[in-house]
């Protein structure tokens, strides 16, 4: 479910409690009276072991600052604050251990207590990374067996830091948050994936682990990239101009409203065919339109996850006693944005982002209220989630402005028409009022403040909010990884390991977008020092937040243990497509990490399911697959096969694994553009 704004519905419950931390400007002390440290350098922290770890902060310009760690053999380090009051030193850290102290002395003195030295990892992404172990907050259920997991979450040497959700127009010098030892109380509110990843590392390595959770539900990858990192993407130019305007109070909002309204004026013509201009008037013939019950999300005929423009109409009979009296038109919350007409005249608009839960109440002028039949028309832009008029029946009414008359119920059957899909529309201009989905906004507020810190690596769980933009994600995701590495280079980290989760099966809609996004993630493995945890077997087609976060964290940890910590005896990846050969009417598939291929889970006659095969005509038919040693043999009714696809539907769950019980990624052997043309004839048994 892509988002032009770019705000999809994923993780909405996470947005509201974070707004207290929103800022449009960088926060750094202008003329500090004392030595000041950023929040990430505080009591209980973990410093990356065996490195020259930066310690930094602010002070009076010209003030001398001395840093003295307490571990054996530690050398004192000194720095002088520059004209802007910034200073930084490097301290050589030991193999592992603690607790230690770190004393910082300038005109004042600070002593950091209970400091550990070990392995530091950043945990970032959207709601599936943000999902907490204990499920605090509305709509957050926690993980299976959360009560038992929390009782066991007593690890004094695992330290947790959650970066507060923060929007910023330019890179911030500091963030809100604090370090805490892992206890049942602190683990409850921490990223579940991050916790399970860190717990496994701690048990296997027997060293302190520092986990920094910096994530925000419902956000796209471009929010997490710096302005420099997005420089190679011309499609974000307007967004970056909006960010620049947000930094300059003299430019803020200049031209943004005009650009936005110009965009709205084009959407009706983008349909195929375009919708007639008179569609919202009483005389328009809507007999060819479909019917849906309001209030409800648009659904049916594969529209459950439609994103784009659609139109709704209904007739209302106005009693004679209403004539000439002002009225209000109440529609309840609309997901996401709307224009509303009464007899062909616009009576209300909600074009702002983030108003999907706000009930619409629009005024109808007295002169427009006439006895007899009238028409209400609503044009909806859905950028993600359950698009529609989504309130309660009692919220969908027409009232007299003075409340002297009984309200007229509008809930019931409305006519609706589907307009252009989201992916066919031009990019929605970005307002100067930035939000969590604004490109660079979360990098500025939540990543930039921690880039001076030495870390071992990062784990990432995101991609759901970029579904529908897989071609862009192929370039954007690797660019984000390169950008982070460049930004962290000032901490001497280098090309740190970056391990990520491939998005799980979920019913995004009856299309190919989710599989293409998974493919974009798979291709990102060509970026050096990366790894991908496959979740084809542990998703939830009915819930974009699958609950088995334990296994997700474990699979990420397998990559880290094998590749970062050289545990050579570990299998760490499921089968990844490598090559194919045609053998008559069959296709043989070879894999990397395919040792000991086997079928697990539902498997009719022991076959691999969710396979499709096509000839040169690009018509895909269901196919059966059988394991033959470390290869997969696929066949169907196609006599001259040329292409195979596995789990290419959005909610297809895989049943092909290697000997280690790790699932195969979805894959295709072709590079054909567009959706998969499928015919549903039953496959022939390949035995």
PDB file of N, CA and C in Angstrom, residues 221-278:
ATOM      1  N   UNK A 221      10.879   4.221   3.655  1.00  0.00           N
ATOM      2  CA  UNK A 221      12.343   4.247   3.751  1.00  0.00           C
ATOM      3  C   UNK A 221      12.901   5.645   3.564  1.00  0.00           C
ATOM      4  N   UNK A 222      12.298   6.447   2.671  1.00  0.00           N
ATOM      5  CA  UNK A 222      12.869   7.758   2.391  1.00  0.00           C
ATOM      6  C   UNK A 222      12.855   8.694   3.590  1.00  0.00           C
ATOM      7  N   UNK A 223      12.001   8.417   4.574  1.00  0.00           N
ATOM      8  CA  UNK A 223      12.019   9.228   5.796  1.00  0.00           C
ATOM      9  C   UNK A 223      13.305   9.040   6.588  1.00  0.00           C
ATOM     10  N   UNK A 224      13.980   7.909   6.348  1.00  0.00           N
ATOM     11  CA  UNK A 224      15.144   7.522   7.144  1.00  0.00           C
ATOM     12  C   UNK A 224      16.467   7.798   6.433  1.00  0.00           C
ATOM     13  N   UNK A 225      16.416   8.529   5.328  1.00  0.00           N
ATOM     14  CA  UNK A 225      17.612   8.823   4.551  1.00  0.00           C
ATOM     15  C   UNK A 225      17.940  10.304   4.691  1.00  0.00           C
ATOM     16  N   UNK A 226      19.223  10.631   4.707  1.00  0.00           N
ATOM     17  CA  UNK A 226      19.627  12.031   4.833  1.00  0.00           C
ATOM     18  C   UNK A 226      19.374  12.781   3.537  1.00  0.00           C
ATOM     19  N   UNK A 227      19.437  14.095   3.612  1.00  0.00           N
ATOM     20  CA  UNK A 227      19.261  14.917   2.416  1.00  0.00           C
ATOM     21  C   UNK A 227      20.323  14.586   1.373  1.00  0.00           C
ATOM     22  N   UNK A 228      21.560  14.363   1.827  1.00  0.00           N
ATOM     23  CA  UNK A 228      22.621  13.988   0.890  1.00  0.00           C
ATOM     24  C   UNK A 228      22.324  12.636   0.252  1.00  0.00           C
ATOM     25  N   UNK A 229      21.794  11.705   1.043  1.00  0.00           N
ATOM     26  CA  UNK A 229      21.510  10.375   0.533  1.00  0.00           C
ATOM     27  C   UNK A 229      20.411  10.346  -0.505  1.00  0.00           C
ATOM     28  N   UNK A 230      19.492  11.334  -0.458  1.00  0.00           N
ATOM     29  CA  UNK A 230      18.400  11.390  -1.423  1.00  0.00           C
ATOM     30  C   UNK A 230      18.746  12.234  -2.637  1.00  0.00           C
ATOM     31  N   UNK A 231      19.962  12.735  -2.691  1.00  0.00           N
ATOM     32  CA  UNK A 231      20.345  13.612  -3.783  1.00  0.00           C
ATOM     33  C   UNK A 231      20.250  12.968  -5.150  1.00  0.00           C
ATOM     34  N   UNK A 232      20.373  11.629  -5.212  1.00  0.00           N
ATOM     35  CA  UNK A 232      20.334  10.936  -6.506  1.00  0.00           C
ATOM     36  C   UNK A 232      18.924  10.578  -6.945  1.00  0.00           C
ATOM     37  N   UNK A 233      17.900  11.045  -6.187  1.00  0.00           N
ATOM     38  CA  UNK A 233      16.518  10.698  -6.498  1.00  0.00           C
ATOM     39  C   UNK A 233      15.738  11.966  -6.852  1.00  0.00           C
ATOM     40  N   UNK A 234      15.611  12.283  -8.142  1.00  0.00           N
ATOM     41  CA  UNK A 234      14.914  13.521  -8.523  1.00  0.00           C
ATOM     42  C   UNK A 234      13.455  13.543  -8.098  1.00  0.00           C
ATOM     43  N   UNK A 235      12.856  12.373  -7.905  1.00  0.00           N
ATOM     44  CA  UNK A 235      11.450  12.343  -7.519  1.00  0.00           C
ATOM     45  C   UNK A 235      11.199  12.921  -6.130  1.00  0.00           C
ATOM     46  N   UNK A 236      12.250  13.061  -5.329  1.00  0.00           N
ATOM     47  CA  UNK A 236      12.079  13.638  -3.995  1.00  0.00           C
ATOM     48  C   UNK A 236      12.480  15.115  -3.938  1.00  0.00           C
ATOM     49  N   UNK A 237      12.737  15.709  -5.116  1.00  0.00           N
ATOM     50  CA  UNK A 237      13.212  17.095  -5.121  1.00  0.00           C
ATOM     51  C   UNK A 237      12.206  18.033  -4.451  1.00  0.00           C
ATOM     52  N   UNK A 238      10.906  17.890  -4.784  1.00  0.00           N
ATOM     53  CA  UNK A 238       9.910  18.763  -4.178  1.00  0.00           C
ATOM     54  C   UNK A 238       9.847  18.564  -2.665  1.00  0.00           C
ATOM     55  N   UNK A 239       9.994  17.316  -2.242  1.00  0.00           N
ATOM     56  CA  UNK A 239       9.986  17.052  -0.802  1.00  0.00           C
ATOM     57  C   UNK A 239      11.145  17.745  -0.107  1.00  0.00           C
ATOM     58  N   UNK A 240      12.312  17.688  -0.729  1.00  0.00           N
ATOM     59  CA  UNK A 240      13.478  18.322  -0.119  1.00  0.00           C
ATOM     60  C   UNK A 240      13.334  19.838  -0.121  1.00  0.00           C
ATOM     61  N   UNK A 241      12.676  20.387  -1.140  1.00  0.00           N
ATOM     62  CA  UNK A 241      12.415  21.824  -1.144  1.00  0.00           C
ATOM     63  C   UNK A 241      11.465  22.191  -0.006  1.00  0.00           C
ATOM     64  N   UNK A 242      10.492  21.304   0.267  1.00  0.00           N
ATOM     65  CA  UNK A 242       9.569  21.558   1.373  1.00  0.00           C
ATOM     66  C   UNK A 242      10.300  21.521   2.712  1.00  0.00           C
ATOM     67  N   UNK A 243      11.237  20.585   2.853  1.00  0.00           N
ATOM     68  CA  UNK A 243      12.041  20.526   4.067  1.00  0.00           C
ATOM     69  C   UNK A 243      12.834  21.821   4.227  1.00  0.00           C
ATOM     70  N   UNK A 244      13.425  22.293   3.134  1.00  0.00           N
ATOM     71  CA  UNK A 244      14.180  23.545   3.194  1.00  0.00           C
ATOM     72  C   UNK A 244      13.272  24.698   3.596  1.00  0.00           C
ATOM     73  N   UNK A 245      12.034  24.693   3.067  1.00  0.00           N
ATOM     74  CA  UNK A 245      11.091  25.744   3.440  1.00  0.00           C
ATOM     75  C   UNK A 245      10.725  25.671   4.915  1.00  0.00           C
ATOM     76  N   UNK A 246      10.622  24.439   5.429  1.00  0.00           N
ATOM     77  CA  UNK A 246      10.289  24.289   6.849  1.00  0.00           C
ATOM     78  C   UNK A 246      11.389  24.824   7.744  1.00  0.00           C
ATOM     79  N   UNK A 247      12.638  24.855   7.246  1.00  0.00           N
ATOM     80  CA  UNK A 247      13.742  25.405   8.031  1.00  0.00           C
ATOM     81  C   UNK A 247      13.758  26.921   8.003  1.00  0.00           C
ATOM     82  N   UNK A 248      13.094  27.518   6.999  1.00  0.00           N
ATOM     83  CA  UNK A 248      13.137  28.964   6.806  1.00  0.00           C
ATOM     84  C   UNK A 248      11.752  29.547   7.048  1.00  0.00           C
ATOM     85  N   UNK A 249      11.553  30.242   8.165  1.00  0.00           N
ATOM     86  CA  UNK A 249      10.214  30.774   8.461  1.00  0.00           C
ATOM     87  C   UNK A 249       9.718  31.764   7.419  1.00  0.00           C
ATOM     88  N   UNK A 250      10.622  32.361   6.649  1.00  0.00           N
ATOM     89  CA  UNK A 250      10.203  33.300   5.621  1.00  0.00           C
ATOM     90  C   UNK A 250       9.649  32.594   4.379  1.00  0.00           C
ATOM     91  N   UNK A 251       9.983  31.317   4.228  1.00  0.00           N
ATOM     92  CA  UNK A 251       9.533  30.558   3.065  1.00  0.00           C
ATOM     93  C   UNK A 251       8.466  29.537   3.413  1.00  0.00           C
ATOM     94  N   UNK A 252       8.257  29.295   4.702  1.00  0.00           N
ATOM     95  CA  UNK A 252       7.380  28.214   5.109  1.00  0.00           C
ATOM     96  C   UNK A 252       5.978  28.394   4.533  1.00  0.00           C
ATOM     97  N   UNK A 253       5.534  27.428   3.786  1.00  0.00           N
ATOM     98  CA  UNK A 253       4.193  27.445   3.225  1.00  0.00           C
ATOM     99  C   UNK A 253       4.073  28.171   1.909  1.00  0.00           C
ATOM    100  N   UNK A 254       5.122  28.866   1.471  1.00  0.00           N
ATOM    101  CA  UNK A 254       5.033  29.628   0.232  1.00  0.00           C
ATOM    102  C   UNK A 254       4.866  28.671  -0.945  1.00  0.00           C
ATOM    103  N   UNK A 255       3.773  28.799  -1.667  1.00  0.00           N
ATOM    104  CA  UNK A 255       3.537  27.987  -2.858  1.00  0.00           C
ATOM    105  C   UNK A 255       3.054  26.576  -2.598  1.00  0.00           C
ATOM    106  N   UNK A 256       3.127  26.089  -1.362  1.00  0.00           N
ATOM    107  CA  UNK A 256       2.772  24.685  -1.123  1.00  0.00           C
ATOM    108  C   UNK A 256       1.282  24.447  -1.326  1.00  0.00           C
ATOM    109  N   UNK A 257       0.440  25.388  -0.898  1.00  0.00           N
ATOM    110  CA  UNK A 257      -0.997  25.216  -1.071  1.00  0.00           C
ATOM    111  C   UNK A 257      -1.367  25.234  -2.550  1.00  0.00           C
ATOM    112  N   UNK A 258      -0.735  26.136  -3.298  1.00  0.00           N
ATOM    113  CA  UNK A 258      -1.024  26.219  -4.723  1.00  0.00           C
ATOM    114  C   UNK A 258      -0.633  24.936  -5.441  1.00  0.00           C
ATOM    115  N   UNK A 259       0.540  24.382  -5.094  1.00  0.00           N
ATOM    116  CA  UNK A 259       0.977  23.143  -5.721  1.00  0.00           C
ATOM    117  C   UNK A 259       0.033  21.992  -5.381  1.00  0.00           C
ATOM    118  N   UNK A 260      -0.418  21.956  -4.134  1.00  0.00           N
ATOM    119  CA  UNK A 260      -1.313  20.892  -3.697  1.00  0.00           C
ATOM    120  C   UNK A 260      -2.649  20.977  -4.425  1.00  0.00           C
ATOM    121  N   UNK A 261      -3.222  22.172  -4.509  1.00  0.00           N
ATOM    122  CA  UNK A 261      -4.514  22.309  -5.163  1.00  0.00           C
ATOM    123  C   UNK A 261      -4.408  22.041  -6.658  1.00  0.00           C
ATOM    124  N   UNK A 262      -3.276  22.404  -7.254  1.00  0.00           N
ATOM    125  CA  UNK A 262      -3.080  22.097  -8.670  1.00  0.00           C
ATOM    126  C   UNK A 262      -3.057  20.590  -8.891  1.00  0.00           C
ATOM    127  N   UNK A 263      -2.484  19.863  -7.957  1.00  0.00           N
ATOM    128  CA  UNK A 263      -2.463  18.398  -8.062  1.00  0.00           C
ATOM    129  C   UNK A 263      -3.881  17.845  -8.028  1.00  0.00           C
ATOM    130  N   UNK A 264      -4.706  18.313  -7.100  1.00  0.00           N
ATOM    131  CA  UNK A 264      -6.068  17.813  -6.976  1.00  0.00           C
ATOM    132  C   UNK A 264      -6.883  18.078  -8.238  1.00  0.00           C
ATOM    133  N   UNK A 265      -6.561  19.155  -8.943  1.00  0.00           N
ATOM    134  CA  UNK A 265      -7.333  19.498 -10.139  1.00  0.00           C
ATOM    135  C   UNK A 265      -7.081  18.526 -11.288  1.00  0.00           C
ATOM    136  N   UNK A 266      -6.063  17.666 -11.154  1.00  0.00           N
ATOM    137  CA  UNK A 266      -5.710  16.758 -12.252  1.00  0.00           C
ATOM    138  C   UNK A 266      -6.240  15.343 -12.062  1.00  0.00           C
ATOM    139  N   UNK A 267      -6.702  14.989 -10.871  1.00  0.00           N
ATOM    140  CA  UNK A 267      -6.948  13.572 -10.594  1.00  0.00           C
ATOM    141  C   UNK A 267      -8.150  13.013 -11.352  1.00  0.00           C
ATOM    142  N   UNK A 268      -9.195  13.819 -11.576  1.00  0.00           N
ATOM    143  CA  UNK A 268     -10.369  13.295 -12.268  1.00  0.00           C
ATOM    144  C   UNK A 268     -10.037  12.920 -13.705  1.00  0.00           C
ATOM    145  N   UNK A 269      -9.137  13.670 -14.312  1.00  0.00           N
ATOM    146  CA  UNK A 269      -8.757  13.388 -15.697  1.00  0.00           C
ATOM    147  C   UNK A 269      -7.820  12.198 -15.811  1.00  0.00           C
ATOM    148  N   UNK A 270      -7.276  11.712 -14.669  1.00  0.00           N
ATOM    149  CA  UNK A 270      -6.311  10.610 -14.704  1.00  0.00           C
ATOM    150  C   UNK A 270      -6.975   9.254 -14.812  1.00  0.00           C
ATOM    151  N   UNK A 271      -8.289   9.195 -14.616  1.00  0.00           N
ATOM    152  CA  UNK A 271      -8.973   7.915 -14.725  1.00  0.00           C
ATOM    153  C   UNK A 271      -9.066   7.438 -16.156  1.00  0.00           C
ATOM    154  N   UNK A 272      -9.272   6.139 -16.326  1.00  0.00           N
ATOM    155  CA  UNK A 272      -9.409   5.561 -17.661  1.00  0.00           C
ATOM    156  C   UNK A 272     -10.718   4.776 -17.731  1.00  0.00           C
ATOM    157  N   UNK A 273     -11.799   5.402 -18.269  1.00  0.00           N
ATOM    158  CA  UNK A 273     -11.837   6.763 -18.821  1.00  0.00           C
ATOM    159  C   UNK A 273     -11.940   7.806 -17.715  1.00  0.00           C
ATOM    160  N   UNK A 274     -11.697   9.093 -18.044  1.00  0.00           N
ATOM    161  CA  UNK A 274     -11.855  10.156 -17.043  1.00  0.00           C
ATOM    162  C   UNK A 274     -13.299  10.227 -16.577  1.00  0.00           C
ATOM    163  N   UNK A 275     -13.486  10.634 -15.323  1.00  0.00           N
ATOM    164  CA  UNK A 275     -14.845  10.761 -14.816  1.00  0.00           C
ATOM    165  C   UNK A 275     -15.440  12.081 -15.303  1.00  0.00           C
ATOM    166  N   UNK A 276     -16.725  12.100 -15.691  1.00  0.00           N
ATOM    167  CA  UNK A 276     -17.338  13.350 -16.158  1.00  0.00           C
ATOM    168  C   UNK A 276     -17.330  14.417 -15.072  1.00  0.00           C
ATOM    169  N   UNK A 277     -17.214  15.670 -15.488  1.00  0.00           N
ATOM    170  CA  UNK A 277     -17.150  16.775 -14.531  1.00  0.00           C
ATOM    171  C   UNK A 277     -18.422  16.879 -13.703  1.00  0.00           C
ATOM    172  N   UNK A 278     -19.549  16.397 -14.246  1.00  0.00           N
ATOM    173  CA  UNK A 278     -20.838  16.545 -13.559  1.00  0.00           C
ATOM    174  C   UNK A 278     -21.155  15.386 -12.625  1.00  0.00           C
TER     175      UNK A 278
END
